[in-house]
Every structure is written in C-alpha cells, then in structure tokens.
XYZ file of C-alpha atoms in Angstrom:
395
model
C 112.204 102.039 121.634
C 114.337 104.429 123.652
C 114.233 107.877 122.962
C 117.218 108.106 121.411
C 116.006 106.151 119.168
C 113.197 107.620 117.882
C 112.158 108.004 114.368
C 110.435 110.760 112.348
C 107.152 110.818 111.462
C 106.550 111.229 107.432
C 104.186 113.246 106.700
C 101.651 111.570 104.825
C 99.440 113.192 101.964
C 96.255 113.394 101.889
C 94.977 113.294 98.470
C 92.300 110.687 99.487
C 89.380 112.416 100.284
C 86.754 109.831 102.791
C 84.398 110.002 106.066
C 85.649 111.070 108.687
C 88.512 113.274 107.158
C 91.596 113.004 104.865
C 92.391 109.635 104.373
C 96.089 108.111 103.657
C 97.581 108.839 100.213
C 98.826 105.199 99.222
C 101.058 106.393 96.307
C 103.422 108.657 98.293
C 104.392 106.585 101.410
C 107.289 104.083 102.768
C 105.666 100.302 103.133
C 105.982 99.434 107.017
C 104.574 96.447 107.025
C 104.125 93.381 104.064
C 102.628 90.217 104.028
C 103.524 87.966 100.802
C 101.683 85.107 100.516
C 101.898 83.896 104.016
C 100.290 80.573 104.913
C 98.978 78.788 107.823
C 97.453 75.839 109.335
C 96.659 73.930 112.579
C 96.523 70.068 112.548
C 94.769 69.259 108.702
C 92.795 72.912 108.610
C 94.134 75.725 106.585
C 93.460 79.000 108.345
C 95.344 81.300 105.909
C 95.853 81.012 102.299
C 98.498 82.498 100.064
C 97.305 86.427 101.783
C 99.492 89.025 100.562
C 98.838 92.826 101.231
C 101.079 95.517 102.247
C 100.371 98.797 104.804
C 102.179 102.106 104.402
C 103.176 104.226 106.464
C 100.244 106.180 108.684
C 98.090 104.126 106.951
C 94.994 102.412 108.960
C 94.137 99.089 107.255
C 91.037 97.347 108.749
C 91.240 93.065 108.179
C 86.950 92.657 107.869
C 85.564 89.413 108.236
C 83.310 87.342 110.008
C 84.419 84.898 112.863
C 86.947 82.024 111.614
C 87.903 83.678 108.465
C 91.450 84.101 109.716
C 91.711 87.388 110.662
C 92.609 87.506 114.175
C 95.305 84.066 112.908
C 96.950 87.093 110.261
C 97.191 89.755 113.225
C 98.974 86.877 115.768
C 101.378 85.613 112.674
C 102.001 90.022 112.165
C 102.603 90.215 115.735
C 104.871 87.017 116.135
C 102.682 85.454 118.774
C 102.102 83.051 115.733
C 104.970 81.069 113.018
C 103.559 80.928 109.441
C 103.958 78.188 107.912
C 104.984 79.309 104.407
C 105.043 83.048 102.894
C 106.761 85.828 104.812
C 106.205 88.853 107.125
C 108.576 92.028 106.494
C 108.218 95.072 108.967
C 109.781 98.103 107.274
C 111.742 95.577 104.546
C 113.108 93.795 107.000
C 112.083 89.846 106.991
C 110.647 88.911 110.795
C 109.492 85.170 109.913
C 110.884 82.606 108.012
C 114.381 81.170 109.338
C 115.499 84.458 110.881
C 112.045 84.461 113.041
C 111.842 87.380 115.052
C 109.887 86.788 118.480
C 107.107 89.155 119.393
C 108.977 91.082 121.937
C 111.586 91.736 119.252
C 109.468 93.388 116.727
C 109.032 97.067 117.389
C 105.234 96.385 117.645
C 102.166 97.573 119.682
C 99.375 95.393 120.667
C 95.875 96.867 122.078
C 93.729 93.747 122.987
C 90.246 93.399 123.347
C 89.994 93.436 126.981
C 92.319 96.173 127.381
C 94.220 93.967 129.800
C 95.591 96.803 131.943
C 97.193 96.334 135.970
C 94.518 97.021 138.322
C 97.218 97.273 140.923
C 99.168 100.600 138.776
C 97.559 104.218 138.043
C 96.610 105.081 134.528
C 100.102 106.823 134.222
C 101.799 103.959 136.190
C 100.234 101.437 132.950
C 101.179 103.469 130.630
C 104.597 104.078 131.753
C 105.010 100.059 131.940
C 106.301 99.623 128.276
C 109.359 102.375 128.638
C 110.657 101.719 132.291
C 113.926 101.587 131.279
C 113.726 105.140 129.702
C 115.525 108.072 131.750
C 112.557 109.121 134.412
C 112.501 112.620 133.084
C 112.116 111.793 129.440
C 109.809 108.654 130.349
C 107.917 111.324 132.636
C 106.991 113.286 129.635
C 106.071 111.013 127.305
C 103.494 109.936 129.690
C 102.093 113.416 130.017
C 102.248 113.916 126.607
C 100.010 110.902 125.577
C 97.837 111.627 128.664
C 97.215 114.998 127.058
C 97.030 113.008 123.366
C 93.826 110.854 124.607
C 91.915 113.642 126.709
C 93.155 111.871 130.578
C 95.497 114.695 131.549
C 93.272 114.841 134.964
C 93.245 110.969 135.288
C 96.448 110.020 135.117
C 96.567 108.985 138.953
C 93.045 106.796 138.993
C 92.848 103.153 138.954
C 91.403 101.509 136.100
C 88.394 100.651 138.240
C 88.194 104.283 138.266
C 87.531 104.860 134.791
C 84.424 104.635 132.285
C 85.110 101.578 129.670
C 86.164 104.279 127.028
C 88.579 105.730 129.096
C 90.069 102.537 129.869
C 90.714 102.018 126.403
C 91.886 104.724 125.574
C 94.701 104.437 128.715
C 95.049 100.624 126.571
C 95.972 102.860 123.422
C 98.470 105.221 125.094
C 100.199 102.190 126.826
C 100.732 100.629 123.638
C 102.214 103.843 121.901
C 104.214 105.022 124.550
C 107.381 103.212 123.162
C 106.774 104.980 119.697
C 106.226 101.098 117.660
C 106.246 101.374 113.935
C 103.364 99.338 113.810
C 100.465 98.933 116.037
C 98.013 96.128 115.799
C 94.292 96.660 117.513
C 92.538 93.139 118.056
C 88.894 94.081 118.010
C 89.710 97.093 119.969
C 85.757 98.194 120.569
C 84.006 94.699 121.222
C 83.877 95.087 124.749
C 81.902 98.593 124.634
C 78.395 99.511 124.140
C 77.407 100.347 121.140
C 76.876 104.727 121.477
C 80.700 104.586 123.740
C 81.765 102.109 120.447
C 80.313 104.373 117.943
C 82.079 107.128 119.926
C 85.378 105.642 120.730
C 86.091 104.710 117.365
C 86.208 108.372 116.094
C 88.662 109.349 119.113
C 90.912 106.551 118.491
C 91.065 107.573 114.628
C 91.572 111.044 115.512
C 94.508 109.875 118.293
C 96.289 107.403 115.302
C 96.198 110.463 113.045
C 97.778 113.202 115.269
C 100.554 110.495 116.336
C 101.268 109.480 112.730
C 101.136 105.696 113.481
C 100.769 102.933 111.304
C 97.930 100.918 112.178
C 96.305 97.357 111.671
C 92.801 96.557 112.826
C 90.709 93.578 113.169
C 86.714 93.533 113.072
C 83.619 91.448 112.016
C 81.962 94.910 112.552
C 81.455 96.791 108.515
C 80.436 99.825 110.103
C 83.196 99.840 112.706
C 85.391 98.952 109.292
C 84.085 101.938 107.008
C 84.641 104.732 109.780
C 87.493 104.176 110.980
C 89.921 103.062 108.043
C 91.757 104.178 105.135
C 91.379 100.996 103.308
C 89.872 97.804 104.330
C 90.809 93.863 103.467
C 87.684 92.026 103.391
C 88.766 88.133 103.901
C 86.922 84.924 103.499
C 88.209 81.447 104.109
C 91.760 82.885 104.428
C 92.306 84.444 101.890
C 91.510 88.202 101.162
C 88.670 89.031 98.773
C 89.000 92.459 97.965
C 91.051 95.541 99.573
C 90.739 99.149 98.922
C 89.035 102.300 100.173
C 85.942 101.885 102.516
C 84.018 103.415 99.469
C 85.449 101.264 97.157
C 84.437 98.164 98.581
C 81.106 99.029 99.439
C 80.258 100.219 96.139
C 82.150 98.499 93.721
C 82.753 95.011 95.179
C 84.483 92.073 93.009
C 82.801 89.277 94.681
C 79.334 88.475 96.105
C 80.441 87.671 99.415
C 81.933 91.018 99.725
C 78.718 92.645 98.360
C 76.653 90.710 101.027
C 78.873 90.844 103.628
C 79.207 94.845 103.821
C 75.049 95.306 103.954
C 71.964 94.400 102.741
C 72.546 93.717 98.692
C 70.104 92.627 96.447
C 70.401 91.657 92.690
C 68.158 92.286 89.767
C 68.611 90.815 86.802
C 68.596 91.734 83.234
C 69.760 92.496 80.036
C 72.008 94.659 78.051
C 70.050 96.113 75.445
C 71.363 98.740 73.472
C 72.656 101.748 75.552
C 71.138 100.077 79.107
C 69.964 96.806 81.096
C 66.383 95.908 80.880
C 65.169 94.924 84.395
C 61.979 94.127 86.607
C 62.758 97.835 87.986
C 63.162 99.647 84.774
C 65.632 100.129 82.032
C 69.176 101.212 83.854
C 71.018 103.815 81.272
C 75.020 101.485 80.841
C 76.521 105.112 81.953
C 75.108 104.182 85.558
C 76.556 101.061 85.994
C 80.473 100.643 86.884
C 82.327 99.032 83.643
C 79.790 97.554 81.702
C 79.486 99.072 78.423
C 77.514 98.284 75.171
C 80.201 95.575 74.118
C 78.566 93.158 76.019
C 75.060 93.967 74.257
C 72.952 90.927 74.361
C 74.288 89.273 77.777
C 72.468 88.530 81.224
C 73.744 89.988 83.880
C 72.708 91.046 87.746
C 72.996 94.349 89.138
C 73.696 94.489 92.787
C 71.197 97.139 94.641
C 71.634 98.314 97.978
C 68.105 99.105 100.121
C 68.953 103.101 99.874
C 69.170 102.724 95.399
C 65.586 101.972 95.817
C 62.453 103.396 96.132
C 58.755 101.783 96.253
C 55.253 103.533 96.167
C 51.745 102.682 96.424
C 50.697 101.738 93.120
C 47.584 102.952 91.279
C 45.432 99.904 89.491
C 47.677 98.806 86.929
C 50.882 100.334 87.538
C 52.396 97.867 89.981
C 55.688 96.006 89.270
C 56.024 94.233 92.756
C 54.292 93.361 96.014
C 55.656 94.257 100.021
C 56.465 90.886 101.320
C 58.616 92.030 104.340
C 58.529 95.093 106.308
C 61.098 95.764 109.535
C 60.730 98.309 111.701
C 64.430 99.924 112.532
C 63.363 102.968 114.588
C 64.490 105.739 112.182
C 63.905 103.889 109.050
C 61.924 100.946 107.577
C 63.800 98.224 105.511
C 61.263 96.587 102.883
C 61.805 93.502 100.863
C 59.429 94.051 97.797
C 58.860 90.914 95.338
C 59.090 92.095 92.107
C 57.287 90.450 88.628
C 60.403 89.146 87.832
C 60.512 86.861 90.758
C 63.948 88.952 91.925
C 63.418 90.251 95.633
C 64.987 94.030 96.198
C 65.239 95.864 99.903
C 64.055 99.418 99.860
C 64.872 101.898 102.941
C 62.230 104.203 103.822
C 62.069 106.853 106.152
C 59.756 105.583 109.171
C 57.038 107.855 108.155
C 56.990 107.106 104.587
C 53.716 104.481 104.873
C 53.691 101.664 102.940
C 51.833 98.291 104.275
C 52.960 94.667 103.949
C 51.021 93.273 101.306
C 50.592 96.321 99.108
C 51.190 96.293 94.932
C 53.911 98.707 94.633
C 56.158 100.337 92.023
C 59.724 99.637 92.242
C 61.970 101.813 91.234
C 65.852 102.709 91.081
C 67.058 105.738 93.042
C 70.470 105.520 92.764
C 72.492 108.730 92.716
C 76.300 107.194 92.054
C 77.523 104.268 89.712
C 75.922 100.114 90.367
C 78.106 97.390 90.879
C 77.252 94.479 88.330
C 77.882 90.284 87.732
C 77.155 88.231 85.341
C 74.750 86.317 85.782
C 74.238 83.531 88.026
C 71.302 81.598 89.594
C 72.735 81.654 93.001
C 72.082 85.464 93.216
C 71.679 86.846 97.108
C 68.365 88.026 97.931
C 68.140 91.537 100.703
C 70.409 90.771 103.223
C 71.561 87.291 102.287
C 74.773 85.567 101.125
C 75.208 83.190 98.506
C 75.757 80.389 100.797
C 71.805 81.419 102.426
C 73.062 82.856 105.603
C 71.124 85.616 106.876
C 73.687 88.219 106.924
C-alpha cells in the first residue's frame, strides 16, 4: 500500500477483559476478513468443510488444531496461495475468490512464515524495506525506522540476519510483513522454529507489537498454550470443519464438544446423576449452581462432568475414608499430575504441587476443588479418561 494510501486505524474497545491484557471488543468493530462456508479438496479428500467464521478489525483470531485438520489449507485459501472450491473469502466486504479470484499479490495481505524466510544477502532494514520499494525513499525511510523502533531493533537495523538471535529474526519477519500497512496479516506457525523460553517469550512481544499497530491478525498453531496467550478468540478445528470459536477462556472452560475439551488439556469425566439441587458422583455431590447450564429440569438424567487436573484434589486417606486409588503419578518439575482410579471405575487427573507427597498405589480421597463453573455432557460410554481423546489418542 503506498502511503498515500493509507488507512486509519479504528480504535478498538476493550470491554473484553483476558491474559495478557484487554482483549478485542467483538460487538463494536468493522469485519475485515469473512469466510462463509468455504470448501476444499485435493484429489477424493476433503480438507475443509462448509468453515465459516469472520475476524474484525484488530482482532487476533488463533485457527487451533492438530496437524491435518486443515488449518494451514484455510490460511493458504485466506491468503490466495490456494482456490476454494466452493464457499467464499471476503476481505473488508469485498469478495477475493469465487469467479472474480483475486491472486495473492493482489490482496492487501501480510504473510509471516514459519521459517521467517528473510534475504541473507540484505540488512535487517534492507528486508524490511523489500515490500515498499516503490514508496518515495524519504517516506519508505521512515517507515522502516519506525517499525525498527516498533519491535525493539532500532540498533540492528544494519546486521545480517546471520547476525541476529532467532527472536530477533522474527521479529525483523514481522516488521517486513507490516511495513506496507496490510489490512490483514496471516502468521503460519510463527513460533515453531524457536525454543521453547524465546517461544514463550516471543509470543508476548509479537502480541504486544499487533496491538500498538492496530492490525488485524490470523494465526495458525497445534500449540493450546501458544493459542490461549496470544489471542482474542480462538477457532478450534477438527476434520475441517471448526468445532467451537470464542474467547481463550471460553473454550477452555466451557467447551461444546469432547474433542475440544481433550484437545485444550488434560480433561477427565466423572459421571453421575442429577439429583435434586446437584449431581451425585464418585467425587461427591456437585451443588447444579456449579455446573455451566444444567439445572434441576433435567432431574433424574446421567450425565458426565468434564474435570480438569487443577478442579481436583486427592489426600491420603485414613482406614475407611478412601474413594479412589493413585494409579499414575508424573513427575513435571514444578508440579505432579496424578491419575487416581476412583470406586466408580471413572479415572480423574489431579495436579499437585511437587511437594505435596502422595505415592503411587495409595487409597486416597478424591475430591472437587473447583473455584469457577464445570463444563458438562450427557452421558456417553466413550468418555475420555486424563489426557485422552475420545478416539484413545494420548493427547
């Protein structure tokens, strides 16, 4: 875009309160990008499947899923690197695909790929000049320096990219790709190639750098954590299509399916039975007010109740006491993740702190230690146990 050209940045609220800082309001905002129910396949395999969502403006949506659920197909067919074959792609309500298909180079959108892919021959200024060459030199000159000073390299501007730590080569990556001001920009597993403390690191400084600039943003990860830091909302897909999308607490807490539930941590379900104002389970009666929709109307019906290993708690039991048995027990360094069989032959993960002692083997008393609302299903024999999906994987 040349600088004539550019646009203003809306303001966006921030009315949505999440980690990390203010996240986007989704109420108040222009749509910049929408998806309606775009297909695609390659030979007899269907990648994508009738996926609709839209992204408004300075909003970061994360696409979550693991490898070959289409997520990385949906960024190429966003980007135009990629035709659908039915549905349609609009970038600020203007169709890009169908038969008025816009090629990549056409669309007024960023890129920042995994490998960073920048010239070893050019300086860290000379890269991320390379997208606005045909800008006046004194207004392409500052718009340089002033994404330089955006992403902390005002002193590195004239080193190589052999010259630079891996962080600081992707964050030249991220400047290149905003230099010409897109309206969207598109990061393809932007920290895979980075260790995990730079990773864990990088991904707050890129949220931070999206936020000051005002840019729209798509991401794609298999990573949850990586996910829940960085975004305002996240799309968790499966098999093409999109399971459930909405706030990184939303979807961790509340999810609508069990492969979300599994997918997004250790879950565990314990099953029971709605019995006047709570669900009888192996862990105790849960009060109805502590579980997310389920009220006495459905008194009488089975149902599971998803745990995560931090909702509960097991101690040494005395002679009698015990509800369950330590059957697993994995060291993590700061923390211990049990799985405890309980006397309802349900299996539940408990997270201890790595002092708390409690051996494999040991009678225990499970118990809930929840301190917000439990997601719930009805119920179903193909229930995940700690950790696992409903297909068996170990997660």
């Amino acid at each position: 875009m040349r600088p004539a050209e550019r646009r203003e940045v809306t303001p966006v609220s921030s009315d949505v309160q999440g980690r990390g800082g203010t996240r986007t309001s989704l109420s108040t905002t222009r749509t910049v990008l929408e998806l309606d129910g775009l297909e695609k396949s390659y030979d007899a395999t269907t990648v994508i499947r009738d996926l609709s969502v839209s992204v408004r403006d300075g909003e970061l949506l994360t696409l979550l899923g693991p490898s070959g659920c289409g997520k990385t197909t949906t960024l190429r067919l966003i980007a135009g690197l990629e035709r659908p074959d039915g549905g349609s792609v609009r970038l600020d309500d203007t169709a890009v695909s169908g038969p008025e298909f816009v090629p990549a180079e056409r669309r007024d959108v960023g890129v920042v790929f995994q490998e960073f892919a920048l010239f070893p021959h050019l300086s860290a200024r000379a890269n991320i000049a390379f997208g606005i060459e045909e800008w006046p030199e004194a207004e392409r000159e500052a718009r340089v320096d002033e994404l330089l000073e955006l992403v902390g390299l005002a002193d590195h501007g004239k080193k190589a990219p052999e010259e630079l730590s891996g962080g600081q080569q992707q964050r030249v990556a991220l400047a290149r790709s905003l230099a010409p001001e897109p309206q969207l920009l598109l990061l393809d597993e932007p920290f895979s190639n980075l260790d995990v403390d730079l990773r864990v690191e990088m991904r707050e400084e890129v949220r931070e750098i999206l936020k000051e600039a005002g840019v729209t943003a798509v991401s794609v990860t298999h990573d949850q954590e990586e996910a829940m830091s960085i975004s305002d909302r996240v799309a968790v897909m499966n098999d093409g299509r999109i399971e459930q999308i909405g706030t990184p607490e939303e979807v961790f807490q509340q999810p609508e399916s069990r492969f979300v539930a599994g997918f997004l941590g250790h879950a565990s379900f314990v099953a029971g039975r709605v019995k006047g104002d709570c669900v009888e389970t192996g862990v105790g009666c849960v009060p109805l007010d502590r579980i997310h929709g389920l009220t006495d109307d459905y008194h009488g019906s089975e149902v599971d109740l998803m745990v995560r290993p931090d909702d509960v708690r097991a101690r040494p039991a005395t002679p009698g006491e015990a509800n369950g048995e330590v059957v697993h027990r994995r060291y993590l360094g700061p923390t211990v993740l049990y799985r405890v069989a309980i006397d309802t032959g349900d299996v539940v993960g408990c997270m201890h702190n790595h002092a708390d002692r409690v051996s494999l083997d040991d009678p225990v008393v499970a118990s809930l230690d929840a301190d917000h609302e439990l997601a719930w299903f009805p119920h179903d024999e193909q229930r995940m146990a700690d950790g696992r999906s409903d297909r068996g994987d170990a997660l």
